[in-house]
Amino acid sequence: MKRDFLYDEIARKISNQIKSGLLQPGDRLPSIRTFSHEQGVSVNTVKRVFLELEAQSLIQSKPQSGYFVSPASYLKIPLTEVSKTSLGIDNVEPKELISRVYANMGKSDLTLFSIGIPSGNLLPLAKLKKELILATRALKEGGTEYEPIEGNLKLRRMIAIRSLAWGGKLQESDLVTTNGGMHALSLCLMALTKPGDTLALESPCYPGILQLAISLGLQVIEVATHPITGIDIESLKKIIPVIHVCLLVPNYNTPLGSCIPDSNKNEIVNLLSKHHIPIIEDDVYGDLYFGSTRPKCCKSYDTEGNVLWCSSISKTLAPGYRVGWIAPGKYKEQILKLKLVHAISSTSVVHEAVGNFLKSGRYDNHLRHLRSTLSDNFQHYAQTIASYFPEGTKISRPQGGLALWVEFNENIDTAELYEFALKHNISIAPGRMFTLQDQYNSCMRLCYGLPWNDELKFKLKQLGNFAKILDKKI
Amino acid sequence: MKRDFLYDEIARKISNQIKSGLLQPGDRLPSIRTFSHEQGVSVNTVKRVFLELEAQSLIQSKPQSGYFVSPASYLKIPLTEVSKTSLGIDNVEPKELISRVYANMGKSDLTLFSIGIPSGNLLPLAKLKKELILATRALKEGGTEYEPIEGNLKLRRMIAIRSLAWGGKLQESDLVTTNGGMHALSLCLMALTKPGDTLALESPCYPGILQLAISLGLQVIEVATHPITGIDIESLKKIIPVIHVCLLVPNYNTPLGSCIPDSNKNEIVNLLSKHHIPIIEDDVYGDLYFGSTRPKCCKSYDTEGNVLWCSSISKTLAPGYRVGWIAPGKYKEQILKLKLVHAISSTSVVHEAVGNFLKSGRYDNHLRHLRSTLSDNFQHYAQTIASYFPEGTKISRPQGGLALWVEFNENIDTAELYEFALKHNISIAPGRMFTLQDQYNSCMRLCYGLPWNDELKFKLKQLGNFAKILDKKI
């Protein structure tokens, strides 16, 4: 799939220098321009080399400072396995497990490694409150009126402007607002499927998406997914004859944190469009990149209106506000109709406040801080896991987002670890939640959207110890 | 169906006195106690007599003043016809018509007789804004957090307390909040039906409910409905073998404004429960009674958890806030799961503000004013229609709610009237919107939730003149 052998060769050379210790953790790499000059290659080739190394977690970019070799400790931890494609038969929803884990949401006495949203401590609460109060005062009827069916105009305009950063080129009229990200996915699936249809997803996959698919009577095929580069295109090709819709979280999906390389996104869009299979793209984590550049979206490559790009502010700003949106491409009429019928309108005043917040420029400021914190948090987690988790523990290499996938050796049952940890006020998300198949029983998702401090470190260390106890080989 | 012959006899006697002119419009009736004493019957019998006469629009109660004979002019207008049960085959959704009428929502240059919510002028905007600002300041994380899955506790507690007024006896744990009333109905239908199932509805019916049913792939049977007493029980009995679910708007449904007598509600609940057919009860207009007493609900008679009682504040307080709820009876688990999967949470801060507003006691104050205004508005509409609409025009007799059903002679096509009126900046809701059958083409719904004034009267008069022009017999 790699067409440019030159950049691949240079990337492998640097990778070997890092792994052999020639380049040390924290070492600064030459600037893109210097490197281009030194190696006698184009600036674009160097950029691709650095992106590739970043995707492999070997280097990391620091805004305004350049590229550095990543802290080394977690590099010794093996990468989690590439998942396998399921046949999509014998799907069994882990209902009871999910209910138990979700029931912990909002319990303030627990350390919620299981939650998939950023902690309130990481959000610009004072500024959000101010915007909400201003909007309440400013709106003609205090937001008691229904919105126009497409949703708040200011919000749609800001999302359209922001889409330029990832090659979206959206107009406000391309967008429809929703009551959060899950509502967006729900509308898309209702518009595109009927019970019995088959849906392709990444594996492992966010439990909410699996449950949504089941609730709509869909058959689910979980497709082989690489922990760094996301869904495997060859595996996707094989199932094309049997699928009706594909739902992807291309950028930093949960639980893996994988990111589909932009060239693969292009290939996937062309492939599925050719076969008239719509792509629902869930981009809720797209703004949470650790590197220097926001990744593109499948929508960036969509020339036929075949991609329904969905996102929200729930993972970046205010989960409880319920503000999401869809750029539904050629399916706009169906989406508008379903929105009207199932929801009528969103909460006008809150959508107005978020529109204003985005317009104020505060969102980008906030995102810069949040990204930097999440990136640091991941490093802390990885180092703690390297030091205190059982030998043989594998982790994914998120280059953005909020979550990390942990794979223990098969002695350790994470449903058991869940119960063990809960007795000590720690909640984790066991791997079985992220699939409809009997797999991932030794895996778990850890969210690093909690503020890092000594207590959190202690809890994570404790969790590692519990896992060691369960590891019968010890 | 009337079991108490004594109250029926007395009611008929008074009714004849009104119709014969012995009792004049505006005449005050004796107090319940005096009347009981005079006639030598119990206070309860007199109460039933007055409720019956009120339901027939012959008398009206004014809070703190007693009962009066209704203004007479509209009593001369004939009552609209009782609808017929459809077979539920050949359902055709009037998509294009609905889209055109809904597209007028929010256009400030139009007189929106077509809209089904109270005008902002009738809402306590300043107090609502204050509550929203207070809630934004008071909530620990400014409402950025998800709510517990059942929804805001304060709000559920207040709804439970209010349920005592209609014999609901709900606990806070019996309730699940939703993003408005349509979201509540959407969750209920998703929980109880699969595509191909058959749903029984009143006829004519709110277009949003028809569209929701179609979007979920349901077959719809529209059941014969009386403009005063609502769904016809004998007609309902006949279709029991073929229906899976029944969705009723027992109190002041739109467009008729009919209200199922409480004894009929009891009978319907027993009948459908015996046959294991769940009842989705949409009670969004229940608090908008013009008389002295709030009507009961089907839920008041539900001993088996077979009634899913749904309501919202969208018709009484703040449509754009998106605050609704369900008391789902024995279907709570399914509803909770669907809410989590399709919506995750409601907008925390707005639900908190509404909970506080209800707690403050301001809601009842507001409702008293709103009911009085709506009742007066209906009288104004009826009098204007009596004076300026074509001869032979029939109207329904809402004893609550926001809407009135108008039936012209069959020369007048209301789709044509819609186009005519729109050119003069008046929007109406043509009858065909309220059915999936080819019927009601000479009917329309008029909303009287707009503030009454000379301009509105002029517009209504204009509308009557347009209808006269279309009436080819003139």
Short mmCIF file of N, CA, C and O in Angstrom, two decimals, chain A residues 261-345:
data_model
loop_
_atom_site.label_atom_id
_atom_site.label_comp_id
_atom_site.label_asym_id
_atom_site.label_seq_id
_atom_site.Cartn_x
_atom_site.Cartn_y
_atom_site.Cartn_z
N PRO A 261 -4.10 6.15 8.04
CA PRO A 261 -3.31 7.11 7.27
C PRO A 261 -4.16 7.76 6.18
O PRO A 261 -5.04 7.10 5.62
N ASP A 262 -3.87 9.03 5.91
CA ASP A 262 -4.73 9.77 4.97
C ASP A 262 -4.83 9.07 3.62
O ASP A 262 -5.91 9.04 3.01
N SER A 263 -3.72 8.49 3.14
CA SER A 263 -3.77 7.83 1.83
C SER A 263 -4.73 6.64 1.87
O SER A 263 -5.45 6.36 0.91
N ASN A 264 -4.76 5.94 3.02
CA ASN A 264 -5.72 4.83 3.15
C ASN A 264 -7.15 5.33 3.16
O ASN A 264 -8.05 4.69 2.62
N LYS A 265 -7.37 6.50 3.81
CA LYS A 265 -8.71 7.06 3.82
C LYS A 265 -9.19 7.27 2.39
O LYS A 265 -10.31 6.91 2.03
N ASN A 266 -8.32 7.86 1.60
CA ASN A 266 -8.63 8.12 0.19
C ASN A 266 -9.02 6.82 -0.51
O ASN A 266 -10.05 6.73 -1.19
N GLU A 267 -8.21 5.79 -0.28
CA GLU A 267 -8.46 4.50 -0.93
C GLU A 267 -9.80 3.91 -0.48
O GLU A 267 -10.56 3.38 -1.31
N ILE A 268 -10.10 4.01 0.82
CA ILE A 268 -11.35 3.46 1.35
C ILE A 268 -12.56 4.18 0.75
O ILE A 268 -13.54 3.55 0.35
N VAL A 269 -12.46 5.50 0.67
CA VAL A 269 -13.58 6.28 0.11
C VAL A 269 -13.83 5.88 -1.34
O VAL A 269 -14.97 5.63 -1.74
N ASN A 270 -12.75 5.78 -2.12
CA ASN A 270 -12.92 5.39 -3.53
C ASN A 270 -13.52 3.99 -3.65
O ASN A 270 -14.43 3.75 -4.43
N LEU A 271 -12.98 3.09 -2.85
CA LEU A 271 -13.41 1.69 -2.88
C LEU A 271 -14.91 1.57 -2.57
O LEU A 271 -15.68 0.96 -3.33
N LEU A 272 -15.33 2.17 -1.44
CA LEU A 272 -16.72 1.99 -1.02
C LEU A 272 -17.68 2.79 -1.91
O LEU A 272 -18.80 2.33 -2.18
N SER A 273 -17.25 3.96 -2.36
CA SER A 273 -18.12 4.74 -3.24
C SER A 273 -18.38 3.99 -4.54
O SER A 273 -19.49 3.99 -5.06
N LYS A 274 -17.32 3.34 -5.04
CA LYS A 274 -17.46 2.58 -6.28
C LYS A 274 -18.53 1.50 -6.13
O LYS A 274 -19.26 1.18 -7.07
N HIS A 275 -18.63 0.94 -4.92
CA HIS A 275 -19.61 -0.12 -4.68
C HIS A 275 -20.91 0.41 -4.04
O HIS A 275 -21.70 -0.37 -3.53
N HIS A 276 -21.07 1.74 -4.04
CA HIS A 276 -22.30 2.37 -3.51
C HIS A 276 -22.58 1.99 -2.07
O HIS A 276 -23.72 1.78 -1.68
N ILE A 277 -21.50 1.86 -1.29
CA ILE A 277 -21.67 1.59 0.14
C ILE A 277 -21.39 2.89 0.90
O ILE A 277 -20.27 3.40 0.87
N PRO A 278 -22.41 3.46 1.58
CA PRO A 278 -22.19 4.72 2.28
C PRO A 278 -21.22 4.53 3.46
O PRO A 278 -21.19 3.47 4.09
N ILE A 279 -20.45 5.59 3.73
CA ILE A 279 -19.53 5.58 4.88
C ILE A 279 -20.04 6.57 5.92
O ILE A 279 -20.18 7.76 5.64
N ILE A 280 -20.34 6.06 7.12
CA ILE A 280 -20.63 6.96 8.24
C ILE A 280 -19.30 7.16 8.96
O ILE A 280 -18.69 6.21 9.43
N GLU A 281 -18.85 8.41 9.00
CA GLU A 281 -17.53 8.70 9.59
C GLU A 281 -17.72 9.42 10.91
O GLU A 281 -18.22 10.54 10.95
N ASP A 282 -17.30 8.77 11.98
CA ASP A 282 -17.41 9.36 13.31
C ASP A 282 -16.06 10.01 13.64
O ASP A 282 -15.07 9.32 13.90
N ASP A 283 -16.04 11.34 13.64
CA ASP A 283 -14.77 12.08 13.79
C ASP A 283 -14.69 12.81 15.13
O ASP A 283 -14.05 13.85 15.24
N VAL A 284 -15.32 12.27 16.15
CA VAL A 284 -15.38 13.00 17.44
C VAL A 284 -14.01 13.23 18.08
O VAL A 284 -13.86 14.10 18.94
N TYR A 285 -13.00 12.41 17.68
CA TYR A 285 -11.67 12.58 18.30
C TYR A 285 -10.69 13.31 17.38
O TYR A 285 -9.53 13.49 17.74
N GLY A 286 -11.15 13.69 16.18
CA GLY A 286 -10.24 14.23 15.17
C GLY A 286 -9.44 15.44 15.61
O GLY A 286 -8.29 15.63 15.19
N ASP A 287 -10.03 16.28 16.49
CA ASP A 287 -9.31 17.49 16.94
C ASP A 287 -8.31 17.20 18.05
O ASP A 287 -7.59 18.09 18.48
N LEU A 288 -8.29 15.94 18.53
CA LEU A 288 -7.41 15.61 19.67
C LEU A 288 -6.12 14.94 19.22
O LEU A 288 -5.66 13.97 19.83
N TYR A 289 -5.48 15.46 18.17
CA TYR A 289 -4.21 14.91 17.66
C TYR A 289 -3.06 15.37 18.54
O TYR A 289 -3.03 16.51 18.98
N PHE A 290 -2.12 14.45 18.81
CA PHE A 290 -0.95 14.81 19.62
C PHE A 290 0.13 15.47 18.79
O PHE A 290 0.99 16.17 19.32
N GLY A 291 0.14 15.17 17.48
CA GLY A 291 1.20 15.69 16.62
C GLY A 291 0.97 17.15 16.26
O GLY A 291 0.24 17.87 16.93
N SER A 292 1.61 17.56 15.17
CA SER A 292 1.54 18.97 14.81
C SER A 292 0.41 19.26 13.82
O SER A 292 0.03 20.41 13.64
N THR A 293 -0.14 18.23 13.20
CA THR A 293 -1.15 18.46 12.15
C THR A 293 -2.41 17.66 12.42
O THR A 293 -2.35 16.49 12.81
N ARG A 294 -3.56 18.30 12.17
CA ARG A 294 -4.81 17.56 12.30
C ARG A 294 -4.90 16.58 11.14
O ARG A 294 -4.64 16.94 9.99
N PRO A 295 -5.26 15.32 11.44
CA PRO A 295 -5.41 14.37 10.33
C PRO A 295 -6.61 14.76 9.46
O PRO A 295 -7.52 15.44 9.91
N LYS A 296 -6.58 14.33 8.21
CA LYS A 296 -7.72 14.53 7.33
C LYS A 296 -8.84 13.56 7.72
O LYS A 296 -8.69 12.75 8.64
N CYS A 297 -9.96 13.67 7.03
CA CYS A 297 -11.09 12.77 7.27
C CYS A 297 -11.40 12.03 5.97
O CYS A 297 -10.94 12.42 4.90
N CYS A 298 -12.20 10.98 6.06
CA CYS A 298 -12.70 10.35 4.83
C CYS A 298 -13.44 11.40 4.02
O CYS A 298 -13.34 11.44 2.79
N LYS A 299 -14.17 12.27 4.72
CA LYS A 299 -14.95 13.32 4.04
C LYS A 299 -14.06 14.20 3.17
O LYS A 299 -14.54 14.74 2.15
N SER A 300 -12.77 14.35 3.56
CA SER A 300 -11.85 15.18 2.77
C SER A 300 -11.72 14.65 1.34
O SER A 300 -11.36 15.40 0.43
N TYR A 301 -11.95 13.36 1.17
CA TYR A 301 -11.73 12.73 -0.14
C TYR A 301 -13.04 12.39 -0.84
O TYR A 301 -13.06 11.69 -1.85
N ASP A 302 -14.15 12.87 -0.28
CA ASP A 302 -15.47 12.46 -0.76
C ASP A 302 -15.94 13.39 -1.87
O ASP A 302 -16.28 14.55 -1.63
N THR A 303 -15.97 12.90 -3.09
CA THR A 303 -16.41 13.75 -4.21
C THR A 303 -17.87 13.47 -4.58
O THR A 303 -18.47 14.23 -5.32
N GLU A 304 -18.43 12.39 -4.05
CA GLU A 304 -19.77 11.99 -4.47
C GLU A 304 -20.86 12.16 -3.40
O GLU A 304 -21.98 11.73 -3.59
N GLY A 305 -20.50 12.73 -2.26
CA GLY A 305 -21.49 12.88 -1.18
C GLY A 305 -21.83 11.56 -0.53
O GLY A 305 -22.88 11.39 0.07
N ASN A 306 -20.88 10.60 -0.61
CA ASN A 306 -21.12 9.25 -0.08
C ASN A 306 -20.71 9.10 1.38
O ASN A 306 -20.98 8.09 2.01
N VAL A 307 -20.00 10.13 1.91
CA VAL A 307 -19.54 10.07 3.31
C VAL A 307 -20.43 10.96 4.18
O VAL A 307 -20.65 12.13 3.85
N LEU A 308 -20.95 10.39 5.27
CA LEU A 308 -21.72 11.17 6.24
C LEU A 308 -20.78 11.45 7.41
O LEU A 308 -20.54 10.59 8.24
N TRP A 309 -20.23 12.65 7.42
CA TRP A 309 -19.24 13.02 8.43
C TRP A 309 -19.95 13.49 9.70
O TRP A 309 -20.74 14.43 9.67
N CYS A 310 -19.68 12.81 10.82
CA CYS A 310 -20.35 13.12 12.09
C CYS A 310 -19.32 13.56 13.12
O CYS A 310 -18.23 12.99 13.20
N SER A 311 -19.67 14.54 13.92
CA SER A 311 -18.79 14.89 15.04
C SER A 311 -19.59 15.59 16.13
O SER A 311 -20.82 15.70 16.04
N SER A 312 -18.90 16.02 17.18
CA SER A 312 -19.57 16.65 18.33
C SER A 312 -18.54 17.38 19.17
O SER A 312 -17.34 17.32 18.88
N ILE A 313 -19.01 18.04 20.22
CA ILE A 313 -18.08 18.66 21.18
C ILE A 313 -17.99 17.83 22.46
O ILE A 313 -17.42 18.27 23.45
N SER A 314 -18.57 16.61 22.43
CA SER A 314 -18.67 15.82 23.66
C SER A 314 -17.33 15.30 24.16
O SER A 314 -17.18 14.99 25.34
N LYS A 315 -16.36 15.15 23.27
CA LYS A 315 -15.07 14.62 23.69
C LYS A 315 -14.04 15.73 23.89
O LYS A 315 -12.90 15.46 24.25
N THR A 316 -14.44 16.96 23.61
CA THR A 316 -13.47 18.05 23.66
C THR A 316 -13.90 19.22 24.54
O THR A 316 -13.06 19.96 25.03
N LEU A 317 -15.22 19.38 24.76
CA LEU A 317 -15.66 20.62 25.39
C LEU A 317 -16.72 20.42 26.47
O LEU A 317 -16.55 20.86 27.59
N ALA A 318 -17.84 19.78 26.13
CA ALA A 318 -18.95 19.70 27.08
C ALA A 318 -19.87 18.53 26.75
O ALA A 318 -20.85 18.70 26.03
N PRO A 319 -19.56 17.35 27.29
CA PRO A 319 -20.38 16.17 26.99
C PRO A 319 -21.86 16.41 27.31
O PRO A 319 -22.73 16.05 26.52
N GLY A 320 -22.14 17.06 28.45
CA GLY A 320 -23.52 17.23 28.91
C GLY A 320 -24.32 18.27 28.15
O GLY A 320 -25.50 18.45 28.41
N TYR A 321 -23.68 18.98 27.21
CA TYR A 321 -24.41 19.98 26.42
C TYR A 321 -25.22 19.33 25.29
O TYR A 321 -26.17 19.90 24.81
N ARG A 322 -24.80 18.18 24.83
CA ARG A 322 -25.45 17.47 23.71
C ARG A 322 -25.46 18.33 22.44
O ARG A 322 -26.50 18.76 21.95
N VAL A 323 -24.27 18.56 21.94
CA VAL A 323 -24.12 19.32 20.70
C VAL A 323 -23.29 18.48 19.71
O VAL A 323 -22.12 18.19 19.97
N GLY A 324 -23.92 18.05 18.65
CA GLY A 324 -23.23 17.29 17.62
C GLY A 324 -23.71 17.75 16.25
O GLY A 324 -24.52 18.67 16.15
N TRP A 325 -23.19 17.11 15.19
CA TRP A 325 -23.60 17.51 13.85
C TRP A 325 -23.25 16.43 12.82
O TRP A 325 -22.48 15.50 13.11
N ILE A 326 -23.83 16.57 11.65
CA ILE A 326 -23.58 15.68 10.52
C ILE A 326 -23.40 16.54 9.26
O ILE A 326 -24.16 17.49 9.06
N ALA A 327 -22.42 16.17 8.44
CA ALA A 327 -22.38 16.66 7.05
C ALA A 327 -22.80 15.45 6.23
O ALA A 327 -21.98 14.58 5.92
N PRO A 328 -24.09 15.35 5.89
CA PRO A 328 -24.63 14.07 5.39
C PRO A 328 -24.47 13.85 3.90
O PRO A 328 -25.02 12.87 3.39
N GLY A 329 -23.76 14.75 3.21
CA GLY A 329 -23.58 14.55 1.77
C GLY A 329 -24.91 14.44 1.06
O GLY A 329 -25.83 15.21 1.33
N LYS A 330 -25.02 13.41 0.20
CA LYS A 330 -26.25 13.30 -0.61
C LYS A 330 -27.44 12.75 0.17
O LYS A 330 -28.52 12.60 -0.38
N TYR A 331 -27.24 12.45 1.46
CA TYR A 331 -28.33 11.90 2.27
C TYR A 331 -29.01 12.97 3.14
O TYR A 331 -29.70 12.67 4.10
N LYS A 332 -28.79 14.24 2.80
CA LYS A 332 -29.27 15.33 3.67
C LYS A 332 -30.79 15.30 3.87
O LYS A 332 -31.27 15.47 4.99
N GLU A 333 -31.54 15.07 2.81
CA GLU A 333 -33.00 15.09 2.95
C GLU A 333 -33.49 14.05 3.95
O GLU A 333 -34.31 14.32 4.81
N GLN A 334 -32.95 12.82 3.82
CA GLN A 334 -33.36 11.76 4.75
C GLN A 334 -33.01 12.12 6.20
O GLN A 334 -33.78 11.89 7.12
N ILE A 335 -31.81 12.69 6.39
CA ILE A 335 -31.36 13.04 7.74
C ILE A 335 -32.26 14.13 8.33
O ILE A 335 -32.69 14.04 9.49
N LEU A 336 -32.55 15.15 7.53
CA LEU A 336 -33.41 16.24 8.02
C LEU A 336 -34.77 15.69 8.44
O LEU A 336 -35.31 16.06 9.49
N LYS A 337 -35.32 14.80 7.63
CA LYS A 337 -36.64 14.27 7.92
C LYS A 337 -36.63 13.48 9.23
O LYS A 337 -37.51 13.64 10.08
N LEU A 338 -35.61 12.64 9.38
CA LEU A 338 -35.53 11.83 10.61
C LEU A 338 -35.31 12.72 11.84
O LEU A 338 -35.86 12.47 12.90
N LYS A 339 -34.49 13.75 11.67
CA LYS A 339 -34.26 14.65 12.81
C LYS A 339 -35.58 15.29 13.23
O LYS A 339 -35.91 15.34 14.41
N LEU A 340 -36.33 15.77 12.26
CA LEU A 340 -37.61 16.42 12.56
C LEU A 340 -38.55 15.46 13.28
O LEU A 340 -39.17 15.80 14.28
N VAL A 341 -38.60 14.22 12.78
CA VAL A 341 -39.56 13.27 13.30
C VAL A 341 -39.17 12.75 14.69
O VAL A 341 -40.02 12.60 15.57
N HIS A 342 -37.89 12.49 14.91
CA HIS A 342 -37.48 11.88 16.18
C HIS A 342 -37.05 12.91 17.23
O HIS A 342 -36.93 12.57 18.40
N ALA A 343 -36.76 14.14 16.83
CA ALA A 343 -36.24 15.10 17.81
C ALA A 343 -36.81 16.51 17.66
O ALA A 343 -36.73 17.29 18.60
N ILE A 344 -37.37 16.85 16.52
CA ILE A 344 -37.89 18.19 16.18
C ILE A 344 -36.78 19.25 16.13
O ILE A 344 -36.55 19.85 15.11
N SER A 345 -36.08 19.43 17.26
CA SER A 345 -35.12 20.53 17.36
C SER A 345 -34.07 20.14 18.40
O SER A 345 -34.26 19.19 19.16
#
